[in-house]
Coordinates of C-alpha atoms in Angstrom, one line a residue:
M1 CA -109.1 -79.9 -49.4
T2 CA -108.9 -76.9 -50.8
T3 CA -106.7 -76.5 -53.9
T4 CA -104.7 -73.4 -55.0
R5 CA -104.5 -71.9 -58.6
Q6 CA -101.3 -70.4 -59.3
P7 CA -101.5 -67.6 -61.5
R8 CA -100.3 -67.8 -64.8
H9 CA -98.7 -65.2 -66.5
T10 CA -100.5 -63.1 -68.8
P11 CA -98.6 -61.7 -72.0
L12 CA -97.7 -58.3 -72.4
P13 CA -100.0 -56.8 -75.6
A14 CA -97.6 -56.2 -78.4
D15 CA -97.9 -52.6 -78.7
A16 CA -94.0 -51.0 -80.0
P17 CA -95.2 -47.3 -79.8
L18 CA -96.3 -47.7 -76.6
A19 CA -93.2 -49.4 -75.2
R20 CA -91.1 -46.7 -77.5
E21 CA -93.0 -43.6 -75.7
L22 CA -92.6 -45.4 -72.2
L23 CA -89.1 -46.1 -72.5
D24 CA -88.5 -42.3 -74.0
G25 CA -90.4 -40.8 -70.7
L26 CA -87.9 -41.9 -68.6
A27 CA -85.4 -40.2 -66.7
E28 CA -82.7 -42.2 -67.3
A29 CA -80.9 -44.1 -69.9
V30 CA -82.0 -47.1 -71.1
L31 CA -79.7 -49.1 -73.6
T32 CA -79.7 -52.9 -74.3
T33 CA -77.4 -55.4 -76.0
D34 CA -77.5 -58.6 -77.5
E35 CA -75.7 -61.8 -77.2
T36 CA -72.8 -60.6 -78.9
G37 CA -72.5 -57.7 -76.9
R38 CA -74.4 -54.9 -79.7
V39 CA -76.6 -52.4 -79.0
T40 CA -79.8 -53.4 -79.7
L41 CA -82.0 -50.2 -78.2
L42 CA -81.6 -46.9 -77.1
N43 CA -84.1 -44.5 -75.5
A44 CA -84.4 -40.7 -75.7
M45 CA -82.4 -40.2 -72.8
A46 CA -79.4 -42.8 -74.0
V47 CA -79.2 -40.8 -76.9
R48 CA -79.1 -37.4 -75.5
L49 CA -76.3 -38.2 -72.8
L50 CA -74.5 -40.9 -74.9
P51 CA -74.4 -39.4 -78.7
E52 CA -71.5 -41.6 -79.5
V53 CA -73.5 -44.6 -79.0
A54 CA -76.2 -45.8 -82.2
V55 CA -78.1 -49.5 -82.2
G56 CA -75.3 -51.9 -83.6
T57 CA -72.2 -50.8 -81.5
E58 CA -70.2 -53.0 -80.1
L59 CA -70.5 -51.7 -76.6
S60 CA -67.2 -52.7 -75.3
R61 CA -65.6 -50.6 -78.0
C62 CA -67.9 -47.7 -77.5
P63 CA -66.1 -44.2 -77.7
V64 CA -67.6 -44.0 -73.8
A65 CA -64.3 -45.4 -72.4
A66 CA -65.6 -45.9 -68.5
L67 CA -68.7 -47.6 -69.9
A68 CA -66.4 -49.7 -72.5
H69 CA -64.1 -50.8 -70.0
A70 CA -66.9 -51.6 -67.6
V71 CA -68.4 -54.3 -70.2
T72 CA -64.5 -55.4 -71.1
T73 CA -64.1 -56.4 -67.6
D74 CA -67.5 -57.7 -67.0
A75 CA -68.3 -54.8 -64.4
D76 CA -71.9 -54.5 -63.6
R77 CA -71.6 -50.3 -62.7
F78 CA -69.5 -47.2 -63.8
D79 CA -69.0 -43.8 -62.5
A80 CA -67.7 -41.5 -65.5
D81 CA -67.5 -37.9 -66.6
H82 CA -68.8 -37.4 -70.2
H83 CA -69.3 -34.4 -72.0
G84 CA -69.5 -32.3 -68.6
R85 CA -71.7 -34.4 -67.3
R86 CA -71.3 -37.1 -64.1
L87 CA -73.0 -40.4 -65.5
R88 CA -73.5 -43.7 -63.1
G89 CA -74.4 -46.3 -64.8
A90 CA -75.6 -50.2 -63.4
R91 CA -76.0 -53.4 -65.4
R92 CA -78.6 -56.0 -65.6
R93 CA -78.7 -59.7 -66.9
L94 CA -81.3 -60.6 -69.2
V95 CA -82.2 -63.8 -70.4
G96 CA -80.2 -65.2 -73.5
H97 CA -77.0 -63.3 -72.4
R98 CA -78.2 -60.0 -73.2
F99 CA -78.3 -57.5 -70.9
V100 CA -79.2 -54.0 -70.2
W101 CA -77.9 -50.7 -69.0
Y102 CA -79.4 -48.0 -66.7
V103 CA -77.3 -44.9 -66.8
R104 CA -78.2 -41.6 -64.7
D105 CA -77.0 -38.4 -64.7
V106 CA -76.1 -37.7 -61.4
T107 CA -74.3 -34.4 -62.2
E108 CA -76.2 -32.4 -59.5
E109 CA -76.5 -35.0 -56.8
H110 CA -72.6 -35.3 -57.3
D111 CA -72.0 -31.5 -57.3
R112 CA -74.4 -31.4 -54.2
S113 CA -72.1 -33.9 -52.6
D114 CA -69.0 -32.0 -53.1
A115 CA -70.3 -28.9 -52.0
L116 CA -71.1 -30.7 -48.8
R117 CA -67.9 -32.5 -48.5
A118 CA -66.0 -29.0 -49.1
E119 CA -68.5 -27.1 -46.6
R120 CA -67.4 -29.6 -44.1
A121 CA -63.9 -29.5 -44.9
R122 CA -64.3 -25.7 -44.8
T123 CA -66.0 -25.8 -41.7
A124 CA -63.2 -28.1 -39.8
F125 CA -60.8 -26.0 -41.0
L126 CA -61.8 -22.9 -39.9
A127 CA -62.5 -24.8 -36.6
E128 CA -58.8 -25.9 -36.0
A129 CA -57.6 -22.3 -37.2
G130 CA -59.9 -20.9 -34.4
N131 CA -58.6 -23.9 -31.8
R132 CA -55.2 -22.8 -33.2
L133 CA -54.9 -19.1 -32.9
G134 CA -57.3 -18.5 -30.1
T135 CA -54.8 -20.2 -27.6
S136 CA -52.0 -18.7 -29.2
L137 CA -50.6 -15.6 -26.6
H138 CA -47.5 -15.2 -28.2
R139 CA -46.5 -13.2 -31.2
D140 CA -44.5 -15.7 -32.7
E141 CA -46.4 -18.4 -32.2
V142 CA -49.4 -17.1 -34.0
L143 CA -47.0 -16.8 -36.8
R144 CA -46.3 -20.1 -37.1
A145 CA -49.7 -21.2 -36.6
T146 CA -51.3 -19.2 -39.4
T147 CA -48.6 -20.1 -41.9
T148 CA -48.8 -24.2 -41.1
L149 CA -52.6 -23.6 -41.1
A150 CA -52.9 -22.4 -44.5
V151 CA -50.4 -25.1 -46.0
P152 CA -51.2 -26.9 -48.0
Y153 CA -55.2 -26.2 -47.5
L154 CA -55.0 -22.9 -49.1
A155 CA -51.5 -22.5 -50.9
D156 CA -48.3 -24.1 -51.3
V157 CA -46.5 -21.4 -49.2
A158 CA -47.7 -19.1 -47.1
V159 CA -46.3 -16.2 -45.9
V160 CA -47.0 -13.6 -43.2
L161 CA -46.2 -10.1 -43.2
P162 CA -46.9 -8.6 -39.5
R163 CA -47.1 -5.1 -38.7
P164 CA -43.7 -4.5 -37.4
A165 CA -44.0 -4.3 -33.3
T166 CA -41.3 -1.9 -32.9
S167 CA -40.5 1.3 -34.6
A168 CA -36.8 -0.2 -34.6
E169 CA -37.6 -2.8 -37.4
P170 CA -39.2 -0.2 -39.8
H171 CA -40.0 -3.0 -42.4
G172 CA -40.4 -6.0 -40.6
R173 CA -40.3 -9.3 -40.8
W174 CA -41.9 -12.4 -42.8
T175 CA -42.8 -15.5 -41.5
R176 CA -43.4 -18.6 -44.2
H177 CA -44.5 -22.1 -44.2
A178 CA -43.6 -24.1 -47.7
D179 CA -45.4 -27.5 -48.2
G180 CA -43.1 -30.2 -47.5
E181 CA -40.8 -28.0 -45.0
P182 CA -40.6 -29.5 -41.1
T183 CA -41.1 -25.8 -39.8
P184 CA -41.9 -22.2 -40.6
T185 CA -38.6 -19.8 -41.7
S186 CA -38.6 -16.2 -41.1
G187 CA -36.1 -13.6 -42.3
P188 CA -36.0 -9.4 -42.8
A189 CA -38.7 -8.2 -45.3
P190 CA -37.4 -6.6 -48.6
T191 CA -37.3 -2.7 -48.5
T192 CA -38.4 -2.4 -51.5
L193 CA -41.5 -5.0 -51.0
T194 CA -44.4 -2.8 -50.8
S195 CA -43.5 -0.5 -53.8
T196 CA -43.0 -3.3 -55.5
V197 CA -47.2 -4.5 -55.2
P198 CA -48.8 -1.2 -54.0
V199 CA -51.5 -3.6 -53.2
L200 CA -49.6 -5.0 -50.6
A201 CA -48.6 -1.6 -49.4
E202 CA -52.6 -1.0 -49.0
A203 CA -53.1 -4.3 -46.7
L204 CA -50.3 -3.2 -44.5
A205 CA -51.4 0.2 -43.7
G206 CA -55.4 -0.8 -43.6
D207 CA -56.9 0.4 -46.4
L208 CA -57.4 -3.1 -48.1
T209 CA -60.4 -4.5 -46.7
E210 CA -60.6 -7.7 -49.2
P211 CA -58.5 -10.1 -50.9
V212 CA -56.9 -9.4 -54.2
P213 CA -55.7 -12.2 -56.5
W214 CA -52.1 -11.0 -57.9
P215 CA -50.0 -12.7 -60.6
G216 CA -47.1 -14.5 -58.9
G217 CA -44.6 -12.6 -61.6
A218 CA -45.5 -9.2 -60.6
F219 CA -43.7 -9.5 -57.1
T220 CA -40.1 -9.1 -58.2
D221 CA -39.0 -9.4 -54.2
L222 CA -41.0 -12.4 -53.5
A223 CA -38.5 -15.1 -54.1
T224 CA -36.0 -13.8 -51.6
M225 CA -39.4 -14.9 -49.4
L226 CA -40.2 -18.3 -50.9
P227 CA -37.7 -21.2 -50.8
P228 CA -35.1 -22.0 -53.1
D229 CA -36.2 -24.6 -55.2
F230 CA -39.7 -23.6 -55.3
G231 CA -39.4 -22.0 -59.2
A232 CA -41.8 -19.1 -60.5
P233 CA -44.1 -18.4 -58.1
G234 CA -48.4 -19.0 -59.8
P235 CA -51.3 -17.3 -58.7
V236 CA -50.8 -15.6 -55.4
L237 CA -53.8 -14.0 -53.1
V238 CA -52.5 -10.8 -51.1
C239 CA -54.9 -11.0 -48.2
P240 CA -55.2 -8.1 -45.4
M241 CA -54.9 -9.1 -41.7
P242 CA -57.0 -6.4 -40.2
G243 CA -56.5 -5.9 -36.0
A244 CA -58.2 -4.1 -33.0
D245 CA -56.8 -0.3 -34.4
G246 CA -56.1 -1.0 -37.8
S247 CA -54.1 -3.3 -40.0
A248 CA -52.1 -6.3 -38.1
G249 CA -50.2 -7.9 -41.3
A250 CA -50.8 -9.2 -44.5
L251 CA -50.8 -12.6 -45.6
L252 CA -49.6 -14.4 -49.1
L253 CA -50.8 -17.3 -50.1
V254 CA -48.4 -18.7 -53.1
R255 CA -49.3 -21.5 -55.3
R256 CA -47.2 -23.2 -57.7
T257 CA -47.3 -22.5 -61.7
G258 CA -49.3 -24.7 -63.6
R259 CA -51.8 -24.4 -60.4
A260 CA -55.6 -23.0 -60.7
G261 CA -55.9 -19.8 -59.4
F262 CA -58.2 -18.6 -56.2
D263 CA -61.8 -19.0 -56.8
E264 CA -64.5 -17.2 -55.2
R265 CA -64.8 -19.5 -52.7
E266 CA -61.5 -19.8 -51.7
I267 CA -61.2 -16.4 -51.7
E268 CA -63.7 -15.9 -49.6
L269 CA -62.3 -18.5 -46.9
A270 CA -58.9 -17.0 -46.8
R271 CA -60.5 -14.1 -46.1
E272 CA -62.5 -15.2 -43.3
F273 CA -58.8 -17.2 -42.3
A274 CA -56.7 -13.7 -42.3
A275 CA -59.2 -12.1 -40.1
R276 CA -58.7 -14.3 -37.8
A277 CA -54.8 -15.0 -37.7
G278 CA -55.4 -11.0 -37.7
A279 CA -57.1 -10.9 -34.6
A280 CA -55.4 -13.2 -32.8
L281 CA -52.1 -11.5 -33.9
A282 CA -53.6 -8.0 -32.5
T283 CA -54.3 -10.3 -29.2
A284 CA -50.8 -11.4 -29.1
D285 CA -48.9 -8.3 -29.2
L286 CA -51.2 -6.5 -26.9
H287 CA -50.4 -9.5 -24.5
G288 CA -47.0 -9.2 -24.9
E289 CA -47.3 -5.3 -24.3
Q290 CA -48.8 -6.3 -20.8
A291 CA -46.3 -8.8 -20.3
H292 CA -43.6 -5.7 -21.1
L293 CA -45.6 -3.8 -18.6
A294 CA -45.8 -6.7 -15.7
R295 CA -42.1 -7.4 -16.3
V296 CA -41.1 -3.8 -15.7
L297 CA -43.9 -3.1 -13.0
Q298 CA -42.5 -6.7 -11.2
A299 CA -39.3 -5.8 -11.8
S300 CA -39.4 -2.2 -9.5
L301 CA -42.0 -3.6 -7.1
L302 CA -40.4 -6.8 -6.2
P303 CA -38.7 -6.3 -2.9
P304 CA -34.8 -5.6 -3.2
E305 CA -32.0 -7.2 -2.5
L306 CA -31.0 -6.4 1.0
P307 CA -27.9 -4.4 2.0
A308 CA -25.2 -5.1 4.6
V309 CA -25.5 -3.8 7.6
P310 CA -22.9 -3.4 10.2
G311 CA -23.6 -5.3 13.7
V312 CA -26.9 -6.8 12.7
T313 CA -27.9 -9.7 10.2
V314 CA -31.5 -9.1 8.2
A315 CA -33.4 -11.3 5.7
G316 CA -36.6 -10.8 4.1
G317 CA -39.5 -13.3 2.7
Y318 CA -41.9 -12.6 0.3
R319 CA -44.9 -14.1 -1.3
A320 CA -47.6 -12.2 -3.4
A321 CA -51.0 -13.9 -3.3
G322 CA -51.3 -13.1 -7.4
D323 CA -48.6 -15.5 -8.3
T324 CA -49.0 -14.9 -11.5
L325 CA -46.8 -11.5 -11.8
R326 CA -45.3 -11.7 -8.4
I327 CA -46.3 -8.3 -7.5
G328 CA -48.5 -7.5 -4.7
G329 CA -49.1 -5.0 -1.8
D330 CA -46.4 -6.2 0.9
F331 CA -43.3 -4.9 1.1
Y332 CA -40.2 -4.2 3.1
E333 CA -37.1 -2.0 2.8
V334 CA -34.0 -1.5 4.5
F335 CA -31.6 1.7 4.4
P336 CA -28.2 1.9 6.1
H337 CA -26.5 5.0 7.5
P338 CA -23.5 5.3 9.4
R339 CA -25.1 4.4 12.7
G340 CA -27.0 1.2 11.7
A341 CA -29.9 1.4 9.0
L342 CA -33.6 2.3 9.1
F343 CA -36.3 -0.5 8.0
A344 CA -39.4 -0.5 7.0
L345 CA -42.4 -3.4 6.4
G346 CA -46.0 -2.6 5.2
D347 CA -49.4 -4.2 4.4
V348 CA -51.2 -2.0 1.8
C349 CA -54.9 -2.4 1.4
G350 CA -55.8 -4.4 -1.7
R351 CA -54.3 -7.1 -3.6
G352 CA -52.4 -7.1 -7.1
V353 CA -51.9 -4.5 -9.5
S354 CA -53.7 -1.3 -7.6
A355 CA -52.2 -2.9 -4.5
A356 CA -48.7 -2.7 -5.8
V357 CA -49.2 0.8 -7.3
L358 CA -49.9 1.8 -3.7
T359 CA -46.6 -0.1 -2.7
G360 CA -44.6 1.7 -5.2
R361 CA -45.5 4.9 -4.2
V362 CA -45.3 4.6 -0.3
R363 CA -41.5 2.7 -0.8
Q364 CA -40.8 5.8 -3.0
S365 CA -41.9 7.9 -0.5
L366 CA -40.0 6.5 1.9
Q367 CA -37.0 6.7 -0.3
T368 CA -37.4 10.1 -0.5
L369 CA -38.4 11.3 3.2
R370 CA -35.8 8.9 4.5
L371 CA -33.1 11.2 3.4
V372 CA -34.3 14.4 5.4
E373 CA -35.7 12.5 8.6
Q374 CA -34.6 9.2 10.2
R375 CA -36.5 9.2 13.2
P376 CA -39.0 6.4 12.9
L377 CA -42.2 8.5 14.4
E378 CA -41.7 11.8 12.7
L379 CA -41.1 9.9 9.8
I380 CA -44.3 7.8 9.8
H381 CA -46.2 11.2 10.1
L382 CA -44.3 12.9 7.3
L383 CA -45.4 9.8 4.8
N384 CA -48.9 10.0 6.5
R385 CA -48.7 13.6 5.1
A386 CA -47.3 12.6 1.9
L387 CA -50.0 10.0 1.1
F388 CA -53.1 12.5 1.4
D389 CA -50.8 15.6 -0.8
A390 CA -51.3 12.8 -3.6
P391 CA -53.9 13.9 -6.3
D392 CA -56.2 11.6 -6.3
A393 CA -55.5 10.1 -2.5
A394 CA -58.9 11.3 -1.7
R395 CA -61.0 9.6 -4.2
R396 CA -59.0 6.1 -4.7
S397 CA -59.0 6.2 -0.2
Q398 CA -56.2 3.9 0.2
F399 CA -54.2 3.2 3.4
T400 CA -51.4 0.8 4.6
T401 CA -50.6 -0.7 8.0
L402 CA -46.4 -0.2 8.7
L403 CA -43.8 -0.6 10.9
L404 CA -41.1 2.1 10.7
G405 CA -37.6 1.3 12.8
S406 CA -34.6 2.3 13.1
L407 CA -31.6 0.3 14.6
D408 CA -28.7 1.7 16.0
R409 CA -25.3 -0.5 16.9
G410 CA -24.3 -0.2 20.2
P411 CA -21.6 -1.7 22.6
T412 CA -23.6 -4.6 24.0
G413 CA -26.3 -5.0 20.9
V414 CA -28.6 -2.9 19.1
D415 CA -31.1 -0.4 20.3
V416 CA -34.2 -0.3 18.2
R417 CA -36.9 2.2 17.9
I418 CA -40.1 1.2 16.1
A419 CA -43.2 3.3 15.3
G420 CA -46.3 1.5 14.5
G421 CA -49.0 2.5 12.2
G422 CA -52.2 0.2 12.6
H423 CA -49.7 -3.0 12.2
P424 CA -49.4 -6.3 14.0
A425 CA -46.9 -6.2 16.5
P426 CA -43.3 -7.4 15.9
L427 CA -41.7 -10.5 17.8
L428 CA -38.9 -10.6 19.8
V429 CA -36.9 -14.0 19.7
T430 CA -34.2 -14.5 22.3
T431 CA -31.1 -16.9 22.2
D432 CA -33.0 -19.5 24.9
G433 CA -36.2 -19.7 22.5
T434 CA -38.5 -17.1 24.2
V435 CA -40.9 -15.1 22.0
T436 CA -42.3 -11.9 23.4
S437 CA -44.3 -9.5 21.6
V438 CA -43.4 -6.0 21.0
P439 CA -46.7 -3.9 21.1
V440 CA -46.4 -0.5 18.9
G441 CA -50.0 0.1 18.1
G442 CA -51.2 3.5 16.2
T443 CA -53.7 3.8 12.9
A444 CA -53.0 2.8 9.4
V445 CA -50.9 5.4 7.1
G446 CA -52.9 7.4 4.6
A447 CA -56.5 6.6 6.5
L448 CA -56.7 9.3 8.3
T449 CA -55.3 13.4 8.0
A450 CA -54.8 13.6 11.7
A451 CA -53.9 10.2 12.0
R452 CA -52.3 9.0 15.6
F453 CA -49.1 7.0 15.8
A454 CA -47.2 5.0 18.5
E455 CA -43.5 4.4 18.8
T456 CA -42.0 1.8 21.5
R457 CA -38.2 0.9 22.0
V458 CA -36.5 -2.8 22.3
H459 CA -33.1 -3.6 22.9
L460 CA -31.5 -6.6 20.8
D461 CA -28.6 -8.7 23.0
P462 CA -26.1 -10.6 20.6
G463 CA -28.1 -13.4 19.1
D464 CA -31.6 -11.8 19.7
L465 CA -33.6 -11.9 16.5
L466 CA -36.9 -9.3 16.0
L467 CA -39.4 -10.7 13.2
A468 CA -41.5 -8.1 11.5
Y469 CA -44.6 -9.7 9.5
T470 CA -48.0 -9.1 7.8
D471 CA -51.0 -10.6 9.0
G472 CA -51.1 -13.3 5.4
V473 CA -48.6 -15.2 7.8
T474 CA -51.5 -15.9 11.0
E475 CA -54.2 -15.0 8.8
A476 CA -53.1 -18.2 6.0
R477 CA -55.9 -20.3 6.7
G478 CA -55.9 -24.2 6.1
P479 CA -58.2 -26.6 4.0
R480 CA -59.9 -27.8 7.3
D481 CA -62.5 -25.4 8.7
A482 CA -60.7 -22.7 7.3
E483 CA -58.8 -22.1 10.7
M484 CA -56.1 -19.7 10.9
F485 CA -52.6 -20.3 11.0
G486 CA -52.4 -17.7 13.9
E487 CA -49.7 -16.5 15.9
A488 CA -49.5 -19.5 18.3
R489 CA -48.2 -21.4 16.0
L490 CA -46.1 -18.6 14.6
R491 CA -44.8 -18.2 17.6
A492 CA -43.9 -22.0 17.9
A493 CA -42.4 -22.2 14.7
L494 CA -39.8 -19.3 16.0
A495 CA -39.3 -20.6 19.0
S496 CA -38.2 -24.0 17.7
A497 CA -35.8 -21.7 15.2
A498 CA -34.4 -19.7 17.5
G499 CA -30.5 -19.0 17.3
Q500 CA -30.8 -20.1 13.5
P501 CA -29.4 -17.2 11.4
P502 CA -32.2 -14.9 10.1
A503 CA -32.9 -16.6 6.5
A504 CA -33.1 -20.3 7.7
L505 CA -35.6 -18.8 10.6
I506 CA -37.8 -17.1 7.7
D507 CA -37.2 -20.4 5.2
L508 CA -38.8 -22.3 8.2
V509 CA -41.6 -20.3 8.7
L510 CA -42.5 -20.3 5.1
E511 CA -42.4 -23.8 5.0
A512 CA -45.0 -24.0 7.9
V513 CA -47.4 -21.7 6.5
D514 CA -47.2 -23.6 3.1
D515 CA -48.1 -26.8 5.1
W516 CA -50.9 -25.3 7.0
L517 CA -52.1 -24.0 3.4
D518 CA -51.9 -27.5 1.8
G519 CA -52.1 -25.6 -1.7
Q520 CA -54.9 -23.3 -0.2
A521 CA -55.1 -19.9 -1.5
H522 CA -53.4 -17.2 0.6
D523 CA -53.0 -13.2 0.8
D524 CA -49.7 -11.4 0.4
I525 CA -47.2 -12.6 2.8
A526 CA -43.7 -10.2 3.9
M527 CA -41.4 -11.0 6.5
L528 CA -38.3 -9.1 7.8
A529 CA -35.7 -10.9 10.2
V530 CA -32.9 -8.8 11.9
R531 CA -30.6 -10.2 14.2
A532 CA -28.1 -8.6 16.5
S533 CA -24.8 -10.1 15.5
V534 CA -22.7 -12.3 18.0
P535 CA -19.1 -10.9 18.3
S536 CA -16.3 -13.3 16.9

């Protein structure tokens, strides 16, 4: 049988100087209390951190409020700011209703935690700002996002003074958001605002590169841009908003009276935020200019409203490949004259804006040349020469396929002369549903200086219809095996719509092509239908 000897507690040597030396060498404060709650021992760090506490002090009434409260409430921990330091204490129970308190100076640790939290908040703020500003492509959206993001994180009120978008607004407008307001508001900027504070004029002119703190009382016109109940403004930070080609505006960050001014870290954050807002505002202005130009271009290049032509009914259909701007390289025109009308339908090479520019040139040339020549074959020759006479024609090497036709009313229908320049042959749809091709031939217009063009004639009896179309119709590819819509399907659609008005026939063809595409991308599409009127 094995017996185990229990270790006996060996008493520590009674060496008071050694114990004191050990206590005073600790990096945290140590103080003990007796059964009555009075301090019986303090080490050197306790004397340094808690100079108000001495041996014999009743700890529940000591001048260190957080420590006294912990003792009174029988708490084992406390945190407090004391003499500019952050202290954290923990209590441990000893025998005989005595206690020992360990108090640490955690100022540096606390500051590091605060700095880390501040940096995380700063990073989160800039990330949100980048996300919201980066997705705003309209001027008003950027202004609203800028002011709402800055409040209340940076200031109580944020005011953006953008550079005027047009010369019609020499003084511009401000956009403001204040803490407590549901949405930003705007108004006209005072005419004397920039003369009141020179630094603001420098920011708007692009001469200011860094944010500048400014006393709120210096802005005599600032009250007109603040909420009515805001009161006298406190600290103000004027931040330049740099754009791509100079200043995009200025951001005013306003705090209430009594609130601390902007420290270096806040100024740096405001500088970076204003720079992002300025870049977003410059991008939005550029987008606005491009959108305006696109609208102007679109208005000039969209197919016109077709005129009324005695003796015939005409209708057009158009769909651009790049639906965003609804402009492309296919076009049609109808020009009435006393005997009937001239018509044109073409397909320029390329897509999008570059094709639209050539489309505009061809249409403008036709507008002019038809005043001096109305015979289709002669007119297409003149157009070919006009395209080559353009200064950059050789460099651009752009051309168009084209059908030019004349409509002449007769006693029994309409006589049609068609000149072709490399374009798909139009289709004749008679009243009984027969669909036949009207071959024309010829080479593309603008491709060769010595181009050869052809002309053919066809007669439309009352109720007969002639459809001119671009290859975007027949070459539309479906989702299955990329098979083309083809001329056979086009003929079948036309035969089923025989006798219907031109507009209804074109709608039916477009619907058939849409069904075939099933959402797939397509080329530009243009159609022009002409039907000889039926005598009433």
